[in-house]
Coordinates of C-alpha atoms in Angstrom, one line a residue:
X1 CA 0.0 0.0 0.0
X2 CA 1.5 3.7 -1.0
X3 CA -0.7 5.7 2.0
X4 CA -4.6 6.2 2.1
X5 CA -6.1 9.5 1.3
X6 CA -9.4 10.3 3.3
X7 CA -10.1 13.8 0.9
X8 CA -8.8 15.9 3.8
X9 CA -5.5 18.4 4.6
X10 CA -3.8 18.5 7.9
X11 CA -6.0 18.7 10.8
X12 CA -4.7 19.6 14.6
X13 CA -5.5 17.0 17.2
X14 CA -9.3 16.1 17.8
X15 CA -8.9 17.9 21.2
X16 CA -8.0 21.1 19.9
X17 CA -10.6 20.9 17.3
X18 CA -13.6 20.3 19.3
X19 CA -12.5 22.7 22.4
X20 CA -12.8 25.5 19.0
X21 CA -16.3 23.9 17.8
X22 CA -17.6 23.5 21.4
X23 CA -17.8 27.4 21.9
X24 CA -19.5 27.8 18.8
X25 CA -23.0 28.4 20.0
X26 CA -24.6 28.3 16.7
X27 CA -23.2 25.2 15.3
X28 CA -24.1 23.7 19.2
X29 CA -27.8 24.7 18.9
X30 CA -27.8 23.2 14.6
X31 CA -26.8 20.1 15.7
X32 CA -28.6 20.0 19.0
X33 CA -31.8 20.3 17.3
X34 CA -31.1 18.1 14.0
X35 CA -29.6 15.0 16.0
X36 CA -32.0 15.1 18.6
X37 CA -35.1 14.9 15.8
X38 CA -33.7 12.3 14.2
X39 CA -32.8 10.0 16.8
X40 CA -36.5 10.3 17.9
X41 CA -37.4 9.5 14.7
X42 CA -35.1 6.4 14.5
X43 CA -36.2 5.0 18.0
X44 CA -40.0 5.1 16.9
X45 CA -39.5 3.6 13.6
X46 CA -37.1 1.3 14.9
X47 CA -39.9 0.4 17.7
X48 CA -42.5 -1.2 14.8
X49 CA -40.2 -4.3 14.3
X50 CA -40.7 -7.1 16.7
X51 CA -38.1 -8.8 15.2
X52 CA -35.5 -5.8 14.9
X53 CA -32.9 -7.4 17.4
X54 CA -32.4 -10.8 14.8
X55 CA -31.9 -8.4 11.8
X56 CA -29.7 -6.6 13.5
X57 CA -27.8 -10.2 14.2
X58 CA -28.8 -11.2 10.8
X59 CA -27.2 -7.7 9.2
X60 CA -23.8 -8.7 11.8
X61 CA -23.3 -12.8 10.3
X62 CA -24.1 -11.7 6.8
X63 CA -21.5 -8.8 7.3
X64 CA -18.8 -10.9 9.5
X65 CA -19.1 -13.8 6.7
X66 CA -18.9 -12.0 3.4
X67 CA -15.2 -10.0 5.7
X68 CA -14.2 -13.8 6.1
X69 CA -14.2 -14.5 2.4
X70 CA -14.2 -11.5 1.1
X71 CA -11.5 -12.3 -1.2
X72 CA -13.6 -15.0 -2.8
X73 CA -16.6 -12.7 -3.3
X74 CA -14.6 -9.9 -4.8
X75 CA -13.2 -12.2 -7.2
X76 CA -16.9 -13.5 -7.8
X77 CA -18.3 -9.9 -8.1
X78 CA -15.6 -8.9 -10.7
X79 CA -16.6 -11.9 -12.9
X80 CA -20.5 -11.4 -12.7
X81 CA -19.9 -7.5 -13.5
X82 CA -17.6 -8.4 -16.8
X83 CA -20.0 -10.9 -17.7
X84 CA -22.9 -8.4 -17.8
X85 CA -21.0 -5.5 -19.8
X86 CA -19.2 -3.8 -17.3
X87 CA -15.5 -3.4 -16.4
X88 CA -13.3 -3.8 -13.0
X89 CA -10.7 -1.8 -11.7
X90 CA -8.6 -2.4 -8.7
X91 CA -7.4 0.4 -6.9
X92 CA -5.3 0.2 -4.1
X93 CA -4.7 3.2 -2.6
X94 CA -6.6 6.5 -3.0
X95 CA -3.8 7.9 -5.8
X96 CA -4.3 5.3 -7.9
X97 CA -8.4 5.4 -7.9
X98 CA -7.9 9.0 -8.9
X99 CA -6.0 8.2 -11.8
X100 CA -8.2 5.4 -12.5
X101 CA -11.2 8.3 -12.7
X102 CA -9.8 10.5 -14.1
X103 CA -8.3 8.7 -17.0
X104 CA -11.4 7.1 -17.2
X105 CA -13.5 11.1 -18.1
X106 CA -10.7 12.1 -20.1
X107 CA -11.4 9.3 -22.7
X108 CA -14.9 10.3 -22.8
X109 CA -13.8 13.5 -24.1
X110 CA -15.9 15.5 -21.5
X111 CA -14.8 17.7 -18.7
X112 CA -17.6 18.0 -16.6
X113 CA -19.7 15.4 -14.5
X114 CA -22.6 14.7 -12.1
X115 CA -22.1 13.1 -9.1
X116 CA -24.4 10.9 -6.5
X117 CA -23.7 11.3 -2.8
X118 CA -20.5 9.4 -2.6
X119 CA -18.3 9.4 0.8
X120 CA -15.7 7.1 -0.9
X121 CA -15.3 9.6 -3.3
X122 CA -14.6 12.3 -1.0
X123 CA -12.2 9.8 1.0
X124 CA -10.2 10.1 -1.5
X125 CA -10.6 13.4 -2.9
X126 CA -11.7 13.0 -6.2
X127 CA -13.3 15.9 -6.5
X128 CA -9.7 18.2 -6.2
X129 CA -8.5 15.7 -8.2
X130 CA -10.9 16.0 -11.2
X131 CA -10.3 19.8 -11.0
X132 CA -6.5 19.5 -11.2
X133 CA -7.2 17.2 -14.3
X134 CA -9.5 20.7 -16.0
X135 CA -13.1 18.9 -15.0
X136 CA -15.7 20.2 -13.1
X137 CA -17.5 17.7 -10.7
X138 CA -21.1 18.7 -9.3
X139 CA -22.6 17.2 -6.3
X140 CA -26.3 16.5 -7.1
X141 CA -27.5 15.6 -3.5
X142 CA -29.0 18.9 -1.7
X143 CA -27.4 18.9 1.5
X144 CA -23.6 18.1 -0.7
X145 CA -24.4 20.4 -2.5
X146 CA -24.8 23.1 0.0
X147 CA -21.4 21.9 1.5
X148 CA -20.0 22.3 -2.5
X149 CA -21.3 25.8 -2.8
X150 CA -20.3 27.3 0.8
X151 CA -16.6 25.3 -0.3
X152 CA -17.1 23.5 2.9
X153 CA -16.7 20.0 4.3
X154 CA -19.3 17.7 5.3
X155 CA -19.9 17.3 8.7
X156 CA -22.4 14.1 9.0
X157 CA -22.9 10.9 7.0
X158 CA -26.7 11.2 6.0
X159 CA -26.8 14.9 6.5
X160 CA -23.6 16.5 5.6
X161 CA -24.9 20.1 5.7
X162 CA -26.2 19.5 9.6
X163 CA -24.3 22.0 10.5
X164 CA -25.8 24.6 8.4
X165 CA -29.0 26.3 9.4
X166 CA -31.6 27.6 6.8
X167 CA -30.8 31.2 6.9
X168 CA -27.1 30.4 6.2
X169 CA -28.4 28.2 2.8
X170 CA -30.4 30.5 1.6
X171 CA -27.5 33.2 1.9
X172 CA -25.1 30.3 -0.1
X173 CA -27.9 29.8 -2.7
X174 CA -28.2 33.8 -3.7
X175 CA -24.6 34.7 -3.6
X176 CA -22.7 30.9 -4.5
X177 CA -25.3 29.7 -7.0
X178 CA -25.0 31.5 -9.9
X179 CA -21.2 30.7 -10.1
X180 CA -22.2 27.4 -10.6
X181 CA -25.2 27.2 -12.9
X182 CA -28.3 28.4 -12.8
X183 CA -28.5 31.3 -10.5
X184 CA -31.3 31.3 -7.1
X185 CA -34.3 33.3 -7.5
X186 CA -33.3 36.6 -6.1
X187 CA -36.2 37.1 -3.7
X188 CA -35.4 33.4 -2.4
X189 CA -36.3 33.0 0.9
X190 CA -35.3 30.0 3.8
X191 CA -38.8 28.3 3.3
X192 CA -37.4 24.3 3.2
X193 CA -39.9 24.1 -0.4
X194 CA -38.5 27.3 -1.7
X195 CA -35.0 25.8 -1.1
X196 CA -35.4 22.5 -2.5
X197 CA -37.1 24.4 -5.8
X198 CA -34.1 26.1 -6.3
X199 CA -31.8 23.6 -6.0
X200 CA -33.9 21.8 -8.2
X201 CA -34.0 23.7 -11.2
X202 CA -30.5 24.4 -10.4
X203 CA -29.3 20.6 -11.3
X204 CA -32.0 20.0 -13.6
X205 CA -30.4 21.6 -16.4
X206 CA -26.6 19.3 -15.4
X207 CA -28.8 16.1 -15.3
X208 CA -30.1 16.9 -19.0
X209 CA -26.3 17.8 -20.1
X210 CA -23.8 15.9 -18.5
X211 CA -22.3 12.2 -20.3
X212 CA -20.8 11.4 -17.4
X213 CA -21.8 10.6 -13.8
X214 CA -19.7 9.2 -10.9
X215 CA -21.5 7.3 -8.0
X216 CA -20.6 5.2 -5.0
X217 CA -22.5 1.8 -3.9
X218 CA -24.7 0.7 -0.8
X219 CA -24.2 -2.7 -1.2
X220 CA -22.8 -4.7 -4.0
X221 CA -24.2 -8.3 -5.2
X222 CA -21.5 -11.0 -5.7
X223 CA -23.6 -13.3 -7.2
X224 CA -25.1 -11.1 -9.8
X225 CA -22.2 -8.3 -9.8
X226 CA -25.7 -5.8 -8.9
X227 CA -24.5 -2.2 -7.8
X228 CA -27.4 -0.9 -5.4
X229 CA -27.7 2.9 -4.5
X230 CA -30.3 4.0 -1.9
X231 CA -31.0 7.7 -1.3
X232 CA -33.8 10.5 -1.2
X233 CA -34.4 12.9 -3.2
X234 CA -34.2 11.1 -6.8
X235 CA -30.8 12.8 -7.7
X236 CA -29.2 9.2 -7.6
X237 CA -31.5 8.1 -10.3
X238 CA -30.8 10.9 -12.3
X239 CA -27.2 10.2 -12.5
X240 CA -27.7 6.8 -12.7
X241 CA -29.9 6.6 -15.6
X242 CA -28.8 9.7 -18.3
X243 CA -25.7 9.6 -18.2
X244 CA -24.1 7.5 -21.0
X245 CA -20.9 7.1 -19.0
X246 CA -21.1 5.7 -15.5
X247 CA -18.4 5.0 -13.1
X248 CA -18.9 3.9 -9.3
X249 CA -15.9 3.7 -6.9
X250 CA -16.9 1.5 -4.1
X251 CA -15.2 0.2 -1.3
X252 CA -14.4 -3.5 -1.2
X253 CA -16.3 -4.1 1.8
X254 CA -19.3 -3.0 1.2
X255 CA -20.1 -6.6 -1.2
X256 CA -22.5 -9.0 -0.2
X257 CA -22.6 -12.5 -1.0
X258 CA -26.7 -13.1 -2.8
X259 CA -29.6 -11.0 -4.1
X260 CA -30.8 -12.3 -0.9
X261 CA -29.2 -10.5 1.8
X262 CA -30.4 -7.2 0.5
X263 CA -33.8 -8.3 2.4
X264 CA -31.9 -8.0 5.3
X265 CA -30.2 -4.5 4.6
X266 CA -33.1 -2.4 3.1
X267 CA -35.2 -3.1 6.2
X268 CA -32.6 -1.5 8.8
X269 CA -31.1 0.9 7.1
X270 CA -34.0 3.1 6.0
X271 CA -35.4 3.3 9.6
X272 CA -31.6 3.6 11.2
X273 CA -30.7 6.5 9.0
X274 CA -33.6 8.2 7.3
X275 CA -36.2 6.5 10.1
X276 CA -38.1 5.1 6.8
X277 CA -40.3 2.0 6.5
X278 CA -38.8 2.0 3.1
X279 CA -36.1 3.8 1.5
X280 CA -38.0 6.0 -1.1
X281 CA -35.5 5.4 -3.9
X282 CA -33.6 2.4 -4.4
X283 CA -31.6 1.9 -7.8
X284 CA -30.4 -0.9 -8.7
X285 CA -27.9 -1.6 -11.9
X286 CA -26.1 -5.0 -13.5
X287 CA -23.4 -4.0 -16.2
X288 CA -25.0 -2.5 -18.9
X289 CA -28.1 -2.6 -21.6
X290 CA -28.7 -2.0 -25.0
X291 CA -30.7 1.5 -25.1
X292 CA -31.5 1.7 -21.1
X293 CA -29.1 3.6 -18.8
X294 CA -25.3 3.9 -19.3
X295 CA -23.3 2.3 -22.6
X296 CA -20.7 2.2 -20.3
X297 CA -19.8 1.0 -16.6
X298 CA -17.1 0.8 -14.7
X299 CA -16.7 -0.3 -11.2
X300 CA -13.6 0.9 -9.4
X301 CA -13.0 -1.2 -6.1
X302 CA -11.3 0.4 -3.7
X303 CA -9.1 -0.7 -1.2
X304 CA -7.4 2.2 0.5
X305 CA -6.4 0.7 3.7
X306 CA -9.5 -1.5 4.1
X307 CA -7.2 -4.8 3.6
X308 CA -4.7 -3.6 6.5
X309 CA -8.1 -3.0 8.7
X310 CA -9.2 -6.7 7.5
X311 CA -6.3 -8.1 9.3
X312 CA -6.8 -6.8 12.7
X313 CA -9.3 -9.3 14.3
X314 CA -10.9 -6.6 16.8
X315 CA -10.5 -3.3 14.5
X316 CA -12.1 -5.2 11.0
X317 CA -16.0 -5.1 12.9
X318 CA -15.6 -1.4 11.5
X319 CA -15.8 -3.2 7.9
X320 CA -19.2 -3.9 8.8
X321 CA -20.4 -0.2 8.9
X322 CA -23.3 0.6 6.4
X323 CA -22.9 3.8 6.8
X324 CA -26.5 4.8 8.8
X325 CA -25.7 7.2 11.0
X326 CA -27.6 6.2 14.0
X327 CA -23.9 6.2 16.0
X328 CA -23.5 10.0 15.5
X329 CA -27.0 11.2 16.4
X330 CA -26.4 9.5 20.2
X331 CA -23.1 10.6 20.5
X332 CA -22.6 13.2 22.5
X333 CA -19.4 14.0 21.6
X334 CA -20.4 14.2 18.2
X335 CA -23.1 16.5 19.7
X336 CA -21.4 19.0 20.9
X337 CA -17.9 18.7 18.9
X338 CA -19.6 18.4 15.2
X339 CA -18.0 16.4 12.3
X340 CA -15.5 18.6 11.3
X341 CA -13.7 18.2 15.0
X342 CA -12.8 14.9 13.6
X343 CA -10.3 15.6 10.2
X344 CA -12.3 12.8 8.3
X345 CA -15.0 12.6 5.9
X346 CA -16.1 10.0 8.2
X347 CA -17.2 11.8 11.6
X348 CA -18.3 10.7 15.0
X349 CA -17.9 6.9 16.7
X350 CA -17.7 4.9 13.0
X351 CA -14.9 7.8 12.0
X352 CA -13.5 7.6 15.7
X353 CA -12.6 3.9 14.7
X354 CA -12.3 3.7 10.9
X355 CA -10.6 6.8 10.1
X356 CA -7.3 5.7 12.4
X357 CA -7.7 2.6 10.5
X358 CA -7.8 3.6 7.4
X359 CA -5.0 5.5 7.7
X360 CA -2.8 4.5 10.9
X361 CA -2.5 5.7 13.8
X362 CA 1.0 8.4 13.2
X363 CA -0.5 12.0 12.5
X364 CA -1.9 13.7 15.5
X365 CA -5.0 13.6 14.7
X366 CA -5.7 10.0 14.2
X367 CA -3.9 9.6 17.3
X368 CA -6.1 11.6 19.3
X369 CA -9.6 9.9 17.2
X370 CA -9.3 7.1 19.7
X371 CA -10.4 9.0 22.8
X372 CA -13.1 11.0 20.9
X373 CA -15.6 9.0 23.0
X374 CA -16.8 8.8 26.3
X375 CA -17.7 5.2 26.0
X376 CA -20.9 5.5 26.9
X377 CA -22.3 2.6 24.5
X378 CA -24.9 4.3 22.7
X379 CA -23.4 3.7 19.8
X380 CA -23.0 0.3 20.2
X381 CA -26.8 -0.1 21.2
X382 CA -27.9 1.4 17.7
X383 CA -25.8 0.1 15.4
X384 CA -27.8 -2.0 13.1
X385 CA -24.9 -4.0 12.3
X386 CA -23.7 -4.6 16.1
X387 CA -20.1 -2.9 15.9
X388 CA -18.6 -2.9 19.3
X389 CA -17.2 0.6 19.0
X390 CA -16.6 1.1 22.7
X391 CA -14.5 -2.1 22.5
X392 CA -12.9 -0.7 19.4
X393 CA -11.7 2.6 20.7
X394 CA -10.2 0.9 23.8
X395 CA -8.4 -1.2 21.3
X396 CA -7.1 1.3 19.4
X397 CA -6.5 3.5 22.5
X398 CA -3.9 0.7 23.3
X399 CA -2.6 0.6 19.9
X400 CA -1.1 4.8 20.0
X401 CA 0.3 4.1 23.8
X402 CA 2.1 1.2 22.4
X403 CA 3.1 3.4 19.6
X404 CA 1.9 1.2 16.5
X405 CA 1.6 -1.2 14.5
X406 CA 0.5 0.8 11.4
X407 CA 1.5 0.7 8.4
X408 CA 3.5 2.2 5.4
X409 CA 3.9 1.1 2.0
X410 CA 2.9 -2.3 2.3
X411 CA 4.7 -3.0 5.6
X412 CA 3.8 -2.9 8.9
X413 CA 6.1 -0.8 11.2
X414 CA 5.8 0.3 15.1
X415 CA 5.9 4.2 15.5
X416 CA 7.1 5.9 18.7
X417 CA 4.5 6.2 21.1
X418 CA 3.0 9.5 21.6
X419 CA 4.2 12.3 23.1
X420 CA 1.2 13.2 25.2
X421 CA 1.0 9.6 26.8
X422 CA 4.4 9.9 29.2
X423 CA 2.9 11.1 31.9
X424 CA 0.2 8.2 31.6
X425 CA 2.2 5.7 31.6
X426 CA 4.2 6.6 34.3
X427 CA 1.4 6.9 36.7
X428 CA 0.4 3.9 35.8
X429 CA 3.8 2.3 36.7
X430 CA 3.7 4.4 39.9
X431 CA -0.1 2.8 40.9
X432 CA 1.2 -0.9 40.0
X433 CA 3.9 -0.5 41.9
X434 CA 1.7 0.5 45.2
X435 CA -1.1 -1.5 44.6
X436 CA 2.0 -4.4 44.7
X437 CA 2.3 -3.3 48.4
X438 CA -0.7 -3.4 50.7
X439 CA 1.4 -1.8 53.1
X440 CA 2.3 1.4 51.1
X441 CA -1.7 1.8 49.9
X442 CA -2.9 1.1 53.6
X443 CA -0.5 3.9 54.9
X444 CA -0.6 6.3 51.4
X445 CA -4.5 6.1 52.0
X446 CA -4.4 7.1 56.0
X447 CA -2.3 9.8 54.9
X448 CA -4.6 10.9 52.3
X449 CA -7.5 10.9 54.4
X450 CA -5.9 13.1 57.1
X451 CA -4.6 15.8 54.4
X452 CA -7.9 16.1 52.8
X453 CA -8.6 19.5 53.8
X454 CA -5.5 20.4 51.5
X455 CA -7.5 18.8 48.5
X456 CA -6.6 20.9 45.7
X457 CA -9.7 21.7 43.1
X458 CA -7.3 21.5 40.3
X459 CA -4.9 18.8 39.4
X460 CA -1.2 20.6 38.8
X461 CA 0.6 19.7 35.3
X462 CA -1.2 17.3 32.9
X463 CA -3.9 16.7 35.1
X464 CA -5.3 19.9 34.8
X465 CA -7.0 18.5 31.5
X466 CA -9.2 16.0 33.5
X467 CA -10.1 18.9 36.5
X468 CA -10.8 21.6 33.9
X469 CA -14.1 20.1 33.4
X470 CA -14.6 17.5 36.4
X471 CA -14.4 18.4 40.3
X472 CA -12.5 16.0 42.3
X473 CA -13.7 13.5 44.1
X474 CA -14.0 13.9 48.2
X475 CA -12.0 12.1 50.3
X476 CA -13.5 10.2 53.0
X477 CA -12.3 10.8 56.9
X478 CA -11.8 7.3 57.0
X479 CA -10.4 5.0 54.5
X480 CA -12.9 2.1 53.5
X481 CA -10.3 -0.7 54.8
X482 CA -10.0 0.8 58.2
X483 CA -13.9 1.1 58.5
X484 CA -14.4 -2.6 57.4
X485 CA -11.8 -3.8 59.9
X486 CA -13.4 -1.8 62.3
X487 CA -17.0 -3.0 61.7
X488 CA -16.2 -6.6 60.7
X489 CA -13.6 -6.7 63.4
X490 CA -11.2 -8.6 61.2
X491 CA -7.2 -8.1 60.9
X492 CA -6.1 -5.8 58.4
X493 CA -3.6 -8.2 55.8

């Protein structure tokens, strides 16, 4: 592998990211209001199933067996997709699926085209890519689209403008559209219909132009080499259908084996994301046609550090992800941080666990991903898919105080263990070694309970990051081994 690429520049650590986004009352009081609607939303429609806890086992085996053989269903995928008119390319890192794209437009002889709501695409920054390469990309799904116009990032996986209110859109529709396209109506105001109308008209005119789309997958069928695209708004069909050039770059984990297993996956992700019955548009596509659709699809298969994740028998649950949502709208990290605390096109618990992944563990920010939780569960509990996130982040936790392994151009290296964790590990030597000897904690704990009036409120050095925002626990006039002796009349050992 020659290094992953998650679309993204430099970011400083998550802690100094979200103590910025965290005093930013606006963006607090946008996502407030958006994740707490939705998550109602999802726990009501998620109520209607009886039998919602065996999909959601159902969702996990199908998942856990297609990652054990995944090399055999990728394989099988390729074949069924040449067989019906398409063609397969293997990417491995994010540099090579670029050029892949890229080369891939340029021999159409077109320099502009439409995109679906794709976040593999922005993990690898095809977008800046394109434009380096002289062709224009435009996002067709609203709320990307508001995140292309204000030149932004996303911030959440179903709703990547959720941390845009209306008043701010409308203000990005009058002054950013026109630069685009079709300009917004000048009197436009931040009514949700008046919105959606502009955007509308705004893309209808790219739909009826552009030869070439671009699209990611939801799932893709081994057996039948089926590409399947769920979404909202009807965009996805657009570019899925006109076009006469179609290319979709998936991620290699998101195949599963049979036709079959879709039952499975179109019943909990519509109510875990969208909090849907039904998804309201689900397209599905097998090579090509003679005169429906594309002339022309190819399937780019992306690997980008997936294959490193594969190996690590506690880290490769994050393979699972179908990219809901229902993690981030119970965080409340996510909550109060945002997405864009997180340096990743994938934000809250999933990006907290596949972003480090994806792309090791050495830059500060991925470093610091691992303690973006409070392990609280709640991700866990609504994962459709039952990824163990809290388990995860301990796991990876372990993996920066060890300093590694990650790895670099195909190998697997150890990196020096970060710089912030000294003072960690030393304390923990210091308690191992008292906790060794009853003596020194009987006596350490008698003395601490006759100083406690000189409990400070504030922890001196790197401690002052735990006391900043906690009070300090007080300590009790008596230690609790002196009161059981006392009560239970027994020998201290």
């Amino acid at each position: 592998m020659t290094g992953t690429d998650l679309g993204m520049p430099a970011f400083p650590p998550f802690p100094e990211a979200a103590r910025e986004a965290v005093h930013d009352e606006v963006l607090r009081a946008n996502l407030r209001h958006a994740t707490h609607t939705i998550r109602d939303k999802r726990a009501r429609a998620v109520a209607e199933l009886d039998d919602w806890d065996r999909l959601r086992a159902a969702g996990k085996a199908v998942k856990d067996h297609t990652l054990r053989n995944l090399d055999r269903y990728l394989l099988q995928l390729e074949a069924a997709v040449t067989a019906a008119g398409g063609t397969v390319h293997w990417a491995v890192d994010a540099a090579e699926a670029n050029r892949i794209v890229t080369g891939l437009v340029l021999a159409t002889g077109e320099r502009e085209v439409v995109k679906v709501k794709s976040m593999a695409t922005q993990e690898i920054g095809l977008n800046e890519a394109l434009e380096a390469a002289g062709i224009a990309a435009y996002e067709t799904d609203l709320a990307e689209l508001i995140v292309q116009l204000g030149h932004d990032r996303p911030s959440h996986i179903l709703v990547p403008a959720i941390h845009r209110n209306r008043g701010e859109i409308r203000d990005l529709f009058r002054t950013e559209m026109g630069r685009w396209g079709r300009p917004a109506p000048e009197d436009l105001g931040d009514d949700p219909r008046e919105l959606a109308e502009a955007a509308r008209l705004h893309l209808r005119e790219k739909f009826l132009r552009a030869k070439v789309a671009v699209s990611g997958a939801n799932f893709m069928v081994a057996e039948t080499g089926t590409m399947v695209v769920l979404e909202s708004e009807g965009n996805g069909r657009m570019c899925l259908t006109l076009p006469e050039t179609l290319i979709s770059v998936v991620g290699i984990e998101k195949v599963v084996p049979t036709f079959r297993d879709l039952e499975v996956f179109l019943q909990t992700l519509p109510r875990s994301s969208t909090a849907e019955r039904m998804n309201p548009y689900t397209t599905m596509w097998t090579g090509t046609a003679d005169g429906d659709g594309p002339t022309a699809f190819h399937l780019v298969l992306l690997d980008n550090g997936r294959t490193d994740t594969l190996a690590d028998e506690v880290g490769r649950q994050a393979l699972r992800c179908i990219r809901c949502s229902a993690c981030l709208n119970v965080c409340p990290v996510y909550e109060r941080a945002g997405g864009h605390a997180y340096g990743s096109v994938y934000p809250g618990p999933i990006g907290a666990v596949l972003s480090p992944q994806l792309r090791g563990t050495a830059s500060p920010i991925d470093a610091t991903l691992p303690y973006a939780s409070t392990l609280c569960g709640a991700c866990y509990e609504v994962c459709p898919v039952a990824i163990d996130i809290p388990e995860i982040l301990v796991h990876l936790r372990e993996r920066v105080v060890q300093g590694g392994p990650v790895t670099r151009d195909g190998v697997r290296v150890r990196i020096r263990p970060a710089h912030g964790h000294t003072a960690e590990r030393a304390a923990m030597r210091a308690a191992r070694l008292l906790l060794d000897r009853p003596g020194a904690l009987r006596a350490g704990e008698r003395l601490l309970s006759r100083a406690r009036r000189l409990r400070p409120r504030r922890l001196p050095g790197p401690g002052r990051a735990w006391t900043d925002t906690r009070a300090l626990p007080d300590v009790p006039a008596e230690p609790f081994r002196d009161w059981w002796a006392r009560e239970r009349k027994t020998p201290q050992t």
